[in-house]
Short mmCIF file of C-alpha atoms and ligand atoms in Angstrom, two decimals:
data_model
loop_
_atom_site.label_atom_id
_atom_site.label_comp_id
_atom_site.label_asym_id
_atom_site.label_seq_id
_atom_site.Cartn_x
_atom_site.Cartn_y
_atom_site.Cartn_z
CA UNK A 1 108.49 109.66 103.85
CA UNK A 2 109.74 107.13 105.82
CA UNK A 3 108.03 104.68 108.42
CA UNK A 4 109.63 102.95 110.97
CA UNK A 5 108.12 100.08 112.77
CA UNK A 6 109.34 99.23 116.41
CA UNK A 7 109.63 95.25 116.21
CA UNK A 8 112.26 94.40 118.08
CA UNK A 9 111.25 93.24 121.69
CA UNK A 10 110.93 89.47 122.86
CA UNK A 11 107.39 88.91 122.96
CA UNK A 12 107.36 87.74 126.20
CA UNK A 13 103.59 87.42 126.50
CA UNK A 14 103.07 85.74 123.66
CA UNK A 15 105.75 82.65 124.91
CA UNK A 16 106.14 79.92 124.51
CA UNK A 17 104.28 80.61 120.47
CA UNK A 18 107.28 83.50 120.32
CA UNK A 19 109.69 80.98 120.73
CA UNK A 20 110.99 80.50 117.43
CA UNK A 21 108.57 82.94 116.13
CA UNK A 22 109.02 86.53 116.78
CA UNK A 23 106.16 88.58 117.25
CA UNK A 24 106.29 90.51 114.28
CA UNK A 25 105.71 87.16 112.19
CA UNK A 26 103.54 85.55 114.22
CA UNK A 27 100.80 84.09 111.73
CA UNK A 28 97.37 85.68 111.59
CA UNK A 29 95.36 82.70 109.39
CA UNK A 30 98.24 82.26 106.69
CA UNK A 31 100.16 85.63 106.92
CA UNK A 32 102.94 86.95 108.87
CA UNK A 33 101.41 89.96 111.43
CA UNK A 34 103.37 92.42 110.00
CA UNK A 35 102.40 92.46 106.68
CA UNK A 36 98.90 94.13 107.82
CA UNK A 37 100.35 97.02 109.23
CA UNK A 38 102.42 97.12 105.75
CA UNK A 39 98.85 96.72 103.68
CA UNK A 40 97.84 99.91 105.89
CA UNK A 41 101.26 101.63 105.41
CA UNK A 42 100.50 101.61 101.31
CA UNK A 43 97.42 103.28 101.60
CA UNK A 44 99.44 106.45 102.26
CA UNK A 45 101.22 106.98 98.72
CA UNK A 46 103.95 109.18 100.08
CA UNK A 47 105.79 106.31 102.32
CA UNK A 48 108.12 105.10 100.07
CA UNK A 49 110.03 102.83 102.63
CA UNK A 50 109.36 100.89 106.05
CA UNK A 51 112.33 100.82 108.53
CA UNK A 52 111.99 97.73 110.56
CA UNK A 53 113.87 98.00 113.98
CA UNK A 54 114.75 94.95 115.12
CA UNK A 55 116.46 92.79 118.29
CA UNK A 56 115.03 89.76 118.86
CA UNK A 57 115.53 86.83 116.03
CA UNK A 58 115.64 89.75 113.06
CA UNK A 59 116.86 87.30 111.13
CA UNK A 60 113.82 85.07 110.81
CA UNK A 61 111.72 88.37 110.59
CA UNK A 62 114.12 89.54 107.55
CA UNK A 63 113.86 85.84 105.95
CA UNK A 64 109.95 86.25 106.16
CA UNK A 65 109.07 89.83 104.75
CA UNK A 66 112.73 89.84 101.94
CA UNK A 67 112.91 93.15 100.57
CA UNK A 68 109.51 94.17 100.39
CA UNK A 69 108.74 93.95 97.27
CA UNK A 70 106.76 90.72 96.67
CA UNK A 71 104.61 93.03 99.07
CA UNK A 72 104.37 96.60 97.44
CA UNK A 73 106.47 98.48 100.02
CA UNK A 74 110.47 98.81 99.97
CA UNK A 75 111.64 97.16 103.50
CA UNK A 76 114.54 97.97 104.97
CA UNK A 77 116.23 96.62 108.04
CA UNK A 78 117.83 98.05 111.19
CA UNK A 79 119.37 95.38 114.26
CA UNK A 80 120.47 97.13 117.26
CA UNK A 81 123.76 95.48 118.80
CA UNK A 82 121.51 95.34 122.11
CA UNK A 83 117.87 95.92 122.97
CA UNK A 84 117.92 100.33 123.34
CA UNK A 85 114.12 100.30 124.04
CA UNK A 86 111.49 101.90 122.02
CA UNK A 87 112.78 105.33 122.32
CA UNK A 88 116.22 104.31 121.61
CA UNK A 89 115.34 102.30 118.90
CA UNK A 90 113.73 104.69 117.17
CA UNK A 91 117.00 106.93 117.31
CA UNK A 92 119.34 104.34 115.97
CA UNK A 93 116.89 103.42 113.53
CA UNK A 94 116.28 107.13 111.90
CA UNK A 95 120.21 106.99 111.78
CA UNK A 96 119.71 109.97 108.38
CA UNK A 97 116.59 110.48 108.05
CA UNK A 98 115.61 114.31 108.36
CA UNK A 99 111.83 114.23 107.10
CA UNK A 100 108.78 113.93 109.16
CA UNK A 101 108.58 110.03 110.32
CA UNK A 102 105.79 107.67 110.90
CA UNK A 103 106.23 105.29 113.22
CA UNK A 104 104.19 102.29 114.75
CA UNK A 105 104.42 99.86 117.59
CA UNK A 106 105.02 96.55 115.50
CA UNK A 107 102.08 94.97 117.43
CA UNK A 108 99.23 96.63 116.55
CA UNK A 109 96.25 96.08 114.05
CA UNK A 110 94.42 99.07 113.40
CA UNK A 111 92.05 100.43 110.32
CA UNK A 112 93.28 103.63 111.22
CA UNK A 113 93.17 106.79 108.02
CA UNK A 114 96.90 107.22 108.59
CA UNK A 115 96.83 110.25 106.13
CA UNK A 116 94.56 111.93 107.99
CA UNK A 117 97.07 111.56 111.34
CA UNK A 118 99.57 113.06 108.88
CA UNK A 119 97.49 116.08 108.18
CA UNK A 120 96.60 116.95 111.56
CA UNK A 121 100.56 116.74 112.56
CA UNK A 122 101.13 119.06 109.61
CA UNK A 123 98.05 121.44 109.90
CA UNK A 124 99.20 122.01 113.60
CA UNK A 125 102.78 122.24 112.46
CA UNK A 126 103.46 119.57 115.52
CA UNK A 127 106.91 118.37 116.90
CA UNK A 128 104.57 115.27 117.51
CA UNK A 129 101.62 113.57 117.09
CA UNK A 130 100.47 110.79 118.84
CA UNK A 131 97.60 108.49 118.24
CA UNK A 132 94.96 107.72 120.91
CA UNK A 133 92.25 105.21 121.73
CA UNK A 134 89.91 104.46 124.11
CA UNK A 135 90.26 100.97 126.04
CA UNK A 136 88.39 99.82 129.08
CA UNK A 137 91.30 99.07 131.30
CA UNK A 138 94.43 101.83 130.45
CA UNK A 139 96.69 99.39 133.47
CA UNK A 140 98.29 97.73 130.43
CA UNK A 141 98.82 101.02 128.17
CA UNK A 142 100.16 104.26 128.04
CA UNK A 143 97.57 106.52 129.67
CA UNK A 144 97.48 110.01 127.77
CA UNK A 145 95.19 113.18 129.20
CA UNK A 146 94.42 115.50 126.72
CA UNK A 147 93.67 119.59 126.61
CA UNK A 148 90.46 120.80 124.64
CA UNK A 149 92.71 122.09 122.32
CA UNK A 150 93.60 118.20 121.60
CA UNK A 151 97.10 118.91 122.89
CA UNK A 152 98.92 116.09 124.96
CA UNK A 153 98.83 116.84 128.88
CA UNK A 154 99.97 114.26 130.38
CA UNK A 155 101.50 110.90 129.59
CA UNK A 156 101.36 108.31 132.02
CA UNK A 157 102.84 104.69 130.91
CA UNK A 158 101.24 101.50 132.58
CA UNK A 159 99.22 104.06 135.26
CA UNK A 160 98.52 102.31 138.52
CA UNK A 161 94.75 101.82 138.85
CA UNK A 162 94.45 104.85 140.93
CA UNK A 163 96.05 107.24 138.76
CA UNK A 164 93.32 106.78 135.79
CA UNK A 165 91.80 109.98 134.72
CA UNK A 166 90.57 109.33 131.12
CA UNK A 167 90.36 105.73 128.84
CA UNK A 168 92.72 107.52 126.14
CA UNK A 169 95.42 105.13 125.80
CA UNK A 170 98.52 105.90 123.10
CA UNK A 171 97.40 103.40 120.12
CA UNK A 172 101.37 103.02 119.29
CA UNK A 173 100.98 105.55 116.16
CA UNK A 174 103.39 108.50 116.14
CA UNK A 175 104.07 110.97 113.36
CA UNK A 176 107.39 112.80 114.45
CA UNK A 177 110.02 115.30 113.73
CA UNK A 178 113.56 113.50 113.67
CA UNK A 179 114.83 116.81 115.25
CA UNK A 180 113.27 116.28 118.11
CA UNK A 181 115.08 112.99 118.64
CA UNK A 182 118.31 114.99 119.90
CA UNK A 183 116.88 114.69 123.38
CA UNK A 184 117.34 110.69 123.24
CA UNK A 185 121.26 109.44 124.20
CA UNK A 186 123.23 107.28 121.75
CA UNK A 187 123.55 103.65 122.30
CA UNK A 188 121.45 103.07 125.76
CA UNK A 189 118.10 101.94 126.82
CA UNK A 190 115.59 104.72 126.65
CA UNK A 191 112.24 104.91 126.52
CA UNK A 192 109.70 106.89 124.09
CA UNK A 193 106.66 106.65 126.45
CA UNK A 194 108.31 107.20 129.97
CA UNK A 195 111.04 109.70 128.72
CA UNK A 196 110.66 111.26 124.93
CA UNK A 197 106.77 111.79 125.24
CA UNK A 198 106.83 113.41 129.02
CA UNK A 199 109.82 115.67 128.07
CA UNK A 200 107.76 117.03 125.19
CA UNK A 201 105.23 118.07 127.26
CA UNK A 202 107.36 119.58 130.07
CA UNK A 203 109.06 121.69 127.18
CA UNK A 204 105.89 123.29 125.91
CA UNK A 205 106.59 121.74 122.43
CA UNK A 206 103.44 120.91 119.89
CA UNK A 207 102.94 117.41 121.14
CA UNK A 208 98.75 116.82 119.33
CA UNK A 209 96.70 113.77 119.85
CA UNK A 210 94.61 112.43 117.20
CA UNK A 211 91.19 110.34 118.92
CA UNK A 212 90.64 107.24 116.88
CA UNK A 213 87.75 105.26 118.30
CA UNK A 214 87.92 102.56 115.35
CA UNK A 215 89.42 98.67 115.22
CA UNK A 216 92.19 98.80 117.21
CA UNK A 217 93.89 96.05 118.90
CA UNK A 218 97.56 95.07 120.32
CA UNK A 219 98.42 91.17 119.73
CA UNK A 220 100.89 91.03 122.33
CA UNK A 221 98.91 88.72 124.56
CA UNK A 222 97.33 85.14 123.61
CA UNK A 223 93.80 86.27 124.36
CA UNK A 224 94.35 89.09 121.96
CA UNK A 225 96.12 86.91 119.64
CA UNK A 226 93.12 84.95 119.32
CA UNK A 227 90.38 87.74 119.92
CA UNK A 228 92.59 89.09 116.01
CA UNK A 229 91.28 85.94 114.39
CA UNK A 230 87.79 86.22 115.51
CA UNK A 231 87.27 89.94 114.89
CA UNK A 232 88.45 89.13 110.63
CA UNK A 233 86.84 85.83 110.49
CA UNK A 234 83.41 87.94 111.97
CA UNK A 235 83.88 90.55 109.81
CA UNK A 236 85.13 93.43 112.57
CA UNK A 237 88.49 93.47 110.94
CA UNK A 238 87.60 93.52 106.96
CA UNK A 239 90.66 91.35 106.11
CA UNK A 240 91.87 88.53 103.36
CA UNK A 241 89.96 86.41 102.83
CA UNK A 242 86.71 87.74 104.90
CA UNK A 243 85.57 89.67 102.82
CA UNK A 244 82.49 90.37 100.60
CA UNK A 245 80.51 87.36 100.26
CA UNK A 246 83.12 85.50 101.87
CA UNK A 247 82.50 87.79 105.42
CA UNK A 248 81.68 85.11 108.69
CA UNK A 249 81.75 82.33 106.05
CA UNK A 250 83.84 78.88 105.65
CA UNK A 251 87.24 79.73 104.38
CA UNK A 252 88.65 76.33 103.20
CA UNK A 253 91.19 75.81 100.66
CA UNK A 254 90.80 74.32 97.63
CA UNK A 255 93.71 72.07 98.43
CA UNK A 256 92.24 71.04 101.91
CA UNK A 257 90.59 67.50 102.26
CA UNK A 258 87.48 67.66 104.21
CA UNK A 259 85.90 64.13 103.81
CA UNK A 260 81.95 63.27 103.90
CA UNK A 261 80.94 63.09 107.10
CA UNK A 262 83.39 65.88 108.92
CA UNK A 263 81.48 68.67 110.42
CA UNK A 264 82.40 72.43 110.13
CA UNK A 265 80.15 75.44 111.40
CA UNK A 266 81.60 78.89 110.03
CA UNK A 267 83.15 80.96 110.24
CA UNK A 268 86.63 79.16 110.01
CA UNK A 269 89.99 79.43 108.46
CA UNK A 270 91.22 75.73 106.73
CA UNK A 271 94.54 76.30 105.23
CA UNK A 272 96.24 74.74 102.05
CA UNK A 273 96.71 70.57 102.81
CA UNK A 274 94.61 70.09 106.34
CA UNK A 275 92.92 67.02 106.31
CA UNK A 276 89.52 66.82 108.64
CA UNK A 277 88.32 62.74 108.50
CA UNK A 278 84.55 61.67 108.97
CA UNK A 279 82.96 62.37 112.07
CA UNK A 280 85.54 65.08 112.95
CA UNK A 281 84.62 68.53 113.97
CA UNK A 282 85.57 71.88 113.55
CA UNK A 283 83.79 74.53 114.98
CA UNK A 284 83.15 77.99 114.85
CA UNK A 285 86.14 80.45 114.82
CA UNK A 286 88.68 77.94 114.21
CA UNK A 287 91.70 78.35 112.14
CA UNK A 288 93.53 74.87 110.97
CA UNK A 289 96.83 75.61 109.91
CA UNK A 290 99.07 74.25 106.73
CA UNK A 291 98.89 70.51 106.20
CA UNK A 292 97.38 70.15 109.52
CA UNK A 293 95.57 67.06 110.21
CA UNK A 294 92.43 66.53 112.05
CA UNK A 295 91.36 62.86 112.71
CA UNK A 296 88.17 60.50 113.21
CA UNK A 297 86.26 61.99 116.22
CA UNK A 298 88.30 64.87 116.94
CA UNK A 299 86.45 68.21 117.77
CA UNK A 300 87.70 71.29 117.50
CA UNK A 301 86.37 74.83 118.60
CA UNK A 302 87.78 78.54 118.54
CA UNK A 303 91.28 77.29 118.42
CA UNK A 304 94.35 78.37 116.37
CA UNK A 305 96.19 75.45 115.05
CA UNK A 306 99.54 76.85 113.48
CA UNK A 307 100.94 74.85 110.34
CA UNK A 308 101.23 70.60 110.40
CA UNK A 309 99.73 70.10 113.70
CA UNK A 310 97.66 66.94 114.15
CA UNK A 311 95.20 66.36 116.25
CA UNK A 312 94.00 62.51 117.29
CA UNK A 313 90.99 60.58 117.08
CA UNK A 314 88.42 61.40 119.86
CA UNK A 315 90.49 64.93 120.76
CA UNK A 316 89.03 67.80 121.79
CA UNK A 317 90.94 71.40 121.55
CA UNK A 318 88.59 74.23 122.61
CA UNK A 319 89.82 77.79 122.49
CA UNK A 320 93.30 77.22 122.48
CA UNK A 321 96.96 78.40 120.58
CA UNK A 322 99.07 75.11 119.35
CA UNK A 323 102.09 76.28 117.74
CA UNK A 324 104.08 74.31 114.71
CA UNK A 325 104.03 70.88 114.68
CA UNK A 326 101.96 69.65 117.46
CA UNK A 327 100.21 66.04 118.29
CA UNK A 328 97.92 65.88 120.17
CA UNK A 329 97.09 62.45 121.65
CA UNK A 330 94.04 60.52 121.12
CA UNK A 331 91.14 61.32 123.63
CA UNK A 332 92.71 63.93 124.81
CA UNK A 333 90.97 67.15 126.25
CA UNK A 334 92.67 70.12 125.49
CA UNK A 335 91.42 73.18 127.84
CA UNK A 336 90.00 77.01 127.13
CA UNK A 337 93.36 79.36 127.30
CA UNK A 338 95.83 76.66 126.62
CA UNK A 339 98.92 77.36 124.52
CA UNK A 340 101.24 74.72 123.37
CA UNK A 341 104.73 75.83 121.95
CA UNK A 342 106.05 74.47 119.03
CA UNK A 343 106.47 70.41 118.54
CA UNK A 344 104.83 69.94 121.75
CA UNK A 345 103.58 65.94 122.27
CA UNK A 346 100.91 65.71 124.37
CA UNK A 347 99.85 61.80 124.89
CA UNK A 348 96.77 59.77 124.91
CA UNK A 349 94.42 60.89 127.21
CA UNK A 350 95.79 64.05 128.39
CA UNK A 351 93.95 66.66 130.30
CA UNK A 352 94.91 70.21 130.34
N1 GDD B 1 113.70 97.62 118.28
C1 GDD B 1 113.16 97.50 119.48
N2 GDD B 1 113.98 97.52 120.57
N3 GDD B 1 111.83 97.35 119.59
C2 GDD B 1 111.30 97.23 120.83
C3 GDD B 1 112.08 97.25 121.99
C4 GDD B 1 113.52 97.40 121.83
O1 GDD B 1 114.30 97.41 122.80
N4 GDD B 1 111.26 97.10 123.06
C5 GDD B 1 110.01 97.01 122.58
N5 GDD B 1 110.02 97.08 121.23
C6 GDD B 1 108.88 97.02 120.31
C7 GDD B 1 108.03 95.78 120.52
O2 GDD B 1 108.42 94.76 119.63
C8 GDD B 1 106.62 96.30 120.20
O3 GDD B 1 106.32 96.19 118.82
C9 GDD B 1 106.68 97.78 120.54
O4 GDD B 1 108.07 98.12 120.64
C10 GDD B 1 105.99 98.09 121.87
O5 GDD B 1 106.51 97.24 122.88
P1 GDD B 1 105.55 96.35 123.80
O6 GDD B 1 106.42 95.56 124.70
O7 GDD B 1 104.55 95.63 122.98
O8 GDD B 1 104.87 97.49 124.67
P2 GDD B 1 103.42 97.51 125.34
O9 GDD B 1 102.42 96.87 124.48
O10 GDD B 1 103.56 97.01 126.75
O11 GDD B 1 103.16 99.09 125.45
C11 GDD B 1 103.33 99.93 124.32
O12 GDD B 1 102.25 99.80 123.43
C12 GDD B 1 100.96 100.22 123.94
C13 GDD B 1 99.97 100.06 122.81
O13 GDD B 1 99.88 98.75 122.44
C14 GDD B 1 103.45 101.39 124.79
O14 GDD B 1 103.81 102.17 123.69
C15 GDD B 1 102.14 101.88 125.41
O15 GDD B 1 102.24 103.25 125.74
C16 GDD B 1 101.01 101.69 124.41
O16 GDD B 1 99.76 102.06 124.99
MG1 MG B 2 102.48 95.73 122.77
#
């Protein structure tokens, strides 16, 4: 059984940290994103392959994740001469395959029992199943109303906020039948939530939705991005490396130099090579990236520093995203909901 994962858009609200770093790769502590929803892929022993669709920079994705098999699942790669949109990327991507196909939005964390999804579609001998989830707010989703049968009724993508009728969003999980795909044209810009999912339920087909209530989260945004870090390094997420004993602890490599004198209240994430001097802080639900380096003074709190960032004497970051290679000045104050992109300089003193 194949899976294919739909990771090919631009990651536009995740800029500027999707710069240079498509959203598939984007780093969760040390690990590119996509190599969770791969750890969740091998729990189900009959995928034998992951079909990445790709647009956007597949190039640095493919450098990133090779072959697959440093990582236990064969990876194989699919760039679409333009962007066709989820529904036509999923065509051009099944180019030959005829069995039953998992497939997941390449943005989404979930703890999901993907076998059992697979059961249900087969049990109810379904043309499609799609996962659900309940959310506060469905604005930003795909709203999807439900018979008591657990048949799909309706499928609404990004509903206006007076067409809400239930808090079942689609999670981005499908199991599918790649004959159903002959409804979806060759080569242009079509969509699986606002044309392949409605159709199905127009025709009468077996379209069944499977109510997960678990973790579930899409990264696309930086509030999510960070709220990802949080929920592992609390223990909501059971990820590498909080887990067991290590759950809402310090994580600090062995390589790291902390010296006498720094401060750090867990739980954080202090990668291979940061250096924190005396008298510098870092607070709870912080994650210091590769060779990062965190000077006299400086405080940090609830902020994602990605690899060789340093941060000056006297600085303060608090709940923030700084991308590769950032300095921040001495003294300066760097504000709640900030994101820097990539080899930003930000000078003494600054104020965001
Ligand atoms: N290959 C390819 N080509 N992939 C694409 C394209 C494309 O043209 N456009 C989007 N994708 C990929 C994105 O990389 C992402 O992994 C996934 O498809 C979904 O796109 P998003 O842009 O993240 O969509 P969304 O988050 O606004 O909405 C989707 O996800 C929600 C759940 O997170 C929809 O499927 C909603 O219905 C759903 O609720
Ligand atoms: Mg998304």
């Amino acid at each position: 059984m194949k899976a294919i994962l739909l990771a090919g858009g631009m990651g536009t609200r995740l800029r500027p940290l999707t710069a240079h770093t498509p959203k598939p790769i984007v780093p969760i502590f040390n690990r590119p994103f996509l190599h969770y929803q791969i750890d969740l892929l091998k729990k189900v022993p009959d995928i034998d392959e992951a079909i990445l669709s790709l647009n956007y920079q597949p190039n640095r994705i493919a450098e990133v994740l090779g072959d697959g098999s440093a990582n236990g699942l064969a990876l194989r790669y699919v760039v679409e001469p333009e962007p066709l949109g989820t529904g036509g990327a999923i065509k051009y991507a099944s180019t030959g395959v005829t069995d039953t196909v998992v497939v997941f939005n390449g943005d989404v964390l979930t703890q999901i029992d993907l076998a059992s999804v697979i059961r249900l579609h087969r049990e109810r001998r379904a043309r499609a199943t799609i996962v659900l989830t309940p959310v506060e707010n469905p604005m930003a989703y795909g709203l999807v109303e439900t018979e008591p049968d657990g048949s799909v009724r309706r499928f609404v993508e990004k509903p206006t906020a007076d067409s809400i009728t239930t808090n079942n969003i689609n999670a981005g999980v499908y199991v599918l039948e790649p004959d159903t795909f002959d409804r979806i044209p060759n080569g242009v810009p079509w969509s699986i939530e606002r044309a392949y999912f409605p159709s199905l339920v127009e025709r009468k087909e077996t379209f069944v939705a499977y109510l997960y209530d678990g973790y579930w989260i899409d990264i696309g945004a930086p509030d999510k991005y960070t709220q990802v870090h949080r929920d592992i390094m609390d223990g909501t997420f059971r990820a590498a490396p909080f887990v067991g004993a290590s759950a809402r602890q310090q994580s600090i490599s062995p390589t790291a130099r902390v010296a006498n004198g720094a401060t750090i209240e867990g739980p954080c994430f202090i990668d291979e090579g940061v250096v924190v001097a005396k008298g510098a802080r870092i607070g709870a639900y912080s994650a210091i990236g590769r060779d990062s380096v965190i000077e006299e003074g400086a405080s940090i709190d609830g902020s994602i520093l990605w690899p060789n960032c340093r941060v000056s004497s006297e600085a303060s970051v608090i709940d923030a995203v700084l991308g590769r290679d950032c300095q921040i000045g001495r003294g300066a104050r760097i504000a709640s909901g900030t994101v820097l992109g990539d080899n930003s300089i930000l000078s003494d003193y600054t104020r965001t």
